CSV table of C-alpha atoms in Angstrom, one decimal:
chain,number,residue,atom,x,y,z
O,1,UNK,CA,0.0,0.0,0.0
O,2,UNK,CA,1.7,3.3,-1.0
O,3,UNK,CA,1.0,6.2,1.4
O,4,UNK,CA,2.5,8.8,3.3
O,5,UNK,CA,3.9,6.4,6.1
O,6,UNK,CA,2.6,5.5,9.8
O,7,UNK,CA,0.5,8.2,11.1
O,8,UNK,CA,0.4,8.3,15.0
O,9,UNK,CA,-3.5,7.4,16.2
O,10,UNK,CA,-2.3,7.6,19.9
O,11,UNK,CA,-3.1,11.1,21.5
O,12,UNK,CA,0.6,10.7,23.7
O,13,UNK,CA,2.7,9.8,20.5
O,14,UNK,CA,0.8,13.1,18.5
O,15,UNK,CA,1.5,15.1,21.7
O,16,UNK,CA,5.3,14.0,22.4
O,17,UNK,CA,5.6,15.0,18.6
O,18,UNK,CA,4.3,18.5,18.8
O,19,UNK,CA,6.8,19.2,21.7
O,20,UNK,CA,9.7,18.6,19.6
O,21,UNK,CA,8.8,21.6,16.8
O,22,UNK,CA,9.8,24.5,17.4
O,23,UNK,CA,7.7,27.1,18.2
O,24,UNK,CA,6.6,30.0,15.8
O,25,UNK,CA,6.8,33.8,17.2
O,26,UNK,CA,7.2,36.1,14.1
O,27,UNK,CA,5.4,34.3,11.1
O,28,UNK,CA,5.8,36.4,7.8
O,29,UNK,CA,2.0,34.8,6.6
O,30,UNK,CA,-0.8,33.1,7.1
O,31,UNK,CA,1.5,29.9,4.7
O,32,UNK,CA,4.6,29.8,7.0
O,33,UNK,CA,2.2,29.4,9.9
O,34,UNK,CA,0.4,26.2,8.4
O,35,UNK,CA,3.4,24.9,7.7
O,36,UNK,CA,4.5,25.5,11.2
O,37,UNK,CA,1.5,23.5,12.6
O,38,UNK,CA,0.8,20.1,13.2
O,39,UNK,CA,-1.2,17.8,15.5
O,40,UNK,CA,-1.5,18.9,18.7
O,41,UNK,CA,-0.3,22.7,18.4
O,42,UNK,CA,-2.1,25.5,17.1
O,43,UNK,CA,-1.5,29.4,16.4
O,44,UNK,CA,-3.0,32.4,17.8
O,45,UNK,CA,-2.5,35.6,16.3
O,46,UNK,CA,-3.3,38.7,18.8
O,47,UNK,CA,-3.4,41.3,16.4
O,48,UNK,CA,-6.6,39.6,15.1
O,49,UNK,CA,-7.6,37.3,17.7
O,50,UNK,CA,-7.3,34.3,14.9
O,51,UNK,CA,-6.6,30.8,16.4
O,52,UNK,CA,-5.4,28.4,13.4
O,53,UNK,CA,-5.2,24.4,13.5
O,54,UNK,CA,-5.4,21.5,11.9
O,55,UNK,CA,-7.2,18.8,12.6
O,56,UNK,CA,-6.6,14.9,13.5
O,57,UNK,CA,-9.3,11.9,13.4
O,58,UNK,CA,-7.6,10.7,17.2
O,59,UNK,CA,-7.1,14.7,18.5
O,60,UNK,CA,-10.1,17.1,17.3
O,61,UNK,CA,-9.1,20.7,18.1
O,62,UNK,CA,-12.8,21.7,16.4
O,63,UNK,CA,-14.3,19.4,18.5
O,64,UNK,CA,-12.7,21.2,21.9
O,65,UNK,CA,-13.4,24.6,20.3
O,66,UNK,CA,-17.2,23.3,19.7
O,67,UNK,CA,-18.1,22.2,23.1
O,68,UNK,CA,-16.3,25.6,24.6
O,69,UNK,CA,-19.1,27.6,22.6
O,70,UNK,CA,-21.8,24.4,23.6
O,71,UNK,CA,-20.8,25.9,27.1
O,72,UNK,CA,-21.1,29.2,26.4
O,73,UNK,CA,-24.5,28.7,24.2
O,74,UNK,CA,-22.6,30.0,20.9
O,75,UNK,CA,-22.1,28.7,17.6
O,76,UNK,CA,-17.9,28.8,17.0
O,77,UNK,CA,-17.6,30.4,12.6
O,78,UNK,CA,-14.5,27.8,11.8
O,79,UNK,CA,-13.3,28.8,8.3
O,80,UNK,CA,-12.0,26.2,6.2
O,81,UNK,CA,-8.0,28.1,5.0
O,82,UNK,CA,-7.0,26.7,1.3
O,83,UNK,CA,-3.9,26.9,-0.6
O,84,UNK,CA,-4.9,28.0,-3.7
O,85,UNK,CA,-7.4,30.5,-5.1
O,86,UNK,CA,-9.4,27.2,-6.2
O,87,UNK,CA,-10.2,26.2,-3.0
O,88,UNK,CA,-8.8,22.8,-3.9
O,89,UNK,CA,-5.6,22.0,-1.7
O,90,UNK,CA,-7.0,22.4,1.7
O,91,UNK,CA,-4.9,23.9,4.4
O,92,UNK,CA,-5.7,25.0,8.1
O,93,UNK,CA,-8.7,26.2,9.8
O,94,UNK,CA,-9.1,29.6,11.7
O,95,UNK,CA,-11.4,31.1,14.0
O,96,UNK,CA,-11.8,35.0,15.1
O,97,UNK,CA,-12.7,34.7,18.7
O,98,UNK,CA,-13.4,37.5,21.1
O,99,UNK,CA,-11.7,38.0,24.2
O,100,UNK,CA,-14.3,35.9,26.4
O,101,UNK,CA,-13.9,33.3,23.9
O,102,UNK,CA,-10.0,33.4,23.8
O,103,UNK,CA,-9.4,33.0,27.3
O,104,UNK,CA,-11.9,29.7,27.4
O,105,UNK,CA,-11.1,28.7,23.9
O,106,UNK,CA,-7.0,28.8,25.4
O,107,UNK,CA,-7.9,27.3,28.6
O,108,UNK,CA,-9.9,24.1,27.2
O,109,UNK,CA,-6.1,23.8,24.8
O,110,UNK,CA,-3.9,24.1,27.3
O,111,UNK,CA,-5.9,21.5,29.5
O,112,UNK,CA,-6.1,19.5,26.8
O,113,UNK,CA,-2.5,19.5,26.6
O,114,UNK,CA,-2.4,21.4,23.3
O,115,UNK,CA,0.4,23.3,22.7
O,116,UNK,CA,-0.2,26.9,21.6
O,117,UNK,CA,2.6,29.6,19.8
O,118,UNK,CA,1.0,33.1,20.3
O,119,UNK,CA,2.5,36.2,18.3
O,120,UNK,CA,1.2,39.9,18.4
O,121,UNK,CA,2.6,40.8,15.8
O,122,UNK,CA,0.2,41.3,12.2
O,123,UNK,CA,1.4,39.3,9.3
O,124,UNK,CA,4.2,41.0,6.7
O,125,UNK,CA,1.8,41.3,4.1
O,126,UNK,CA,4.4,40.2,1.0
O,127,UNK,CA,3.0,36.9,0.3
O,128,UNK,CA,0.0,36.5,-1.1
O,129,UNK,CA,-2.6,34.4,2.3
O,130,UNK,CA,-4.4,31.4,2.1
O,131,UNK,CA,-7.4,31.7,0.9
O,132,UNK,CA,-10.8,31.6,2.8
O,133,UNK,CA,-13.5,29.7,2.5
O,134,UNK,CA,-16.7,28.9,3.7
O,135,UNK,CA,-17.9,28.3,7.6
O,136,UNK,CA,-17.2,24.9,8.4
């Protein structure tokens, strides 16, 4: 069977994995931040309250971020991020959150043992972003 290799389904294995990448202060776009994630790590962005992620079929970051707004009685607008300007090659997904939702959006990652990389810095606007589609 040809494939991209072994892929972890054991939440330790995904988190010790996460640990060992570096972590990503001063990303020039919204592309060198998707490539900096992975399972178990996501981005926030102060400058415009964006929290980006991917997710995995044994470690759902949507399905933490969905039961934070069950709690709160709110419905969470995850954008599906592409590649390309086709919205073919699918990439991240992001979510603006106010600052209520931050802090318990952070708090049920951290306690989940997700690693987060935070920057206040905005993007260098030089390359061209991912493109957004669609609520999730």
């Amino acid at each position: 069977m040809a494939g991209i290799g072994p892929i972890c389904t054991n939440n330790r294995d995904l988190l010790k994995r996460a640990e060992y990448r570096s972590g990503l202060t001063k990303p020039k776009s919204e592309l060198e931040i998707f490539c900096s994630l992975c399972v178990g790590r996501v981005f926030f962005r102060q400058s415009n309250r964006t929290l980006y992620f991917v997710d995995a079929p044994s470690l759902s970051i949507t399905e933490i971020i969905n039961l934070v707004f069950q709690g709160i009685s709110q419905q969470p607008d995850i954008k599906q991020l592409y590649m390309d300007e086709h919205n073919l090659i699918k990439a991240a997904y992001s979510i603006v959150l106010n600052n209520k939702q931050k802090n318990l959006v952070l708090v049920a990652l951290r306690v989940s043992g997700i690693h987060i990389d935070m920057s206040s810095q905005a993007l260098v606007h030089d390359e061209k972003p991912l493109c957004k589609n669609k609520s999730r």
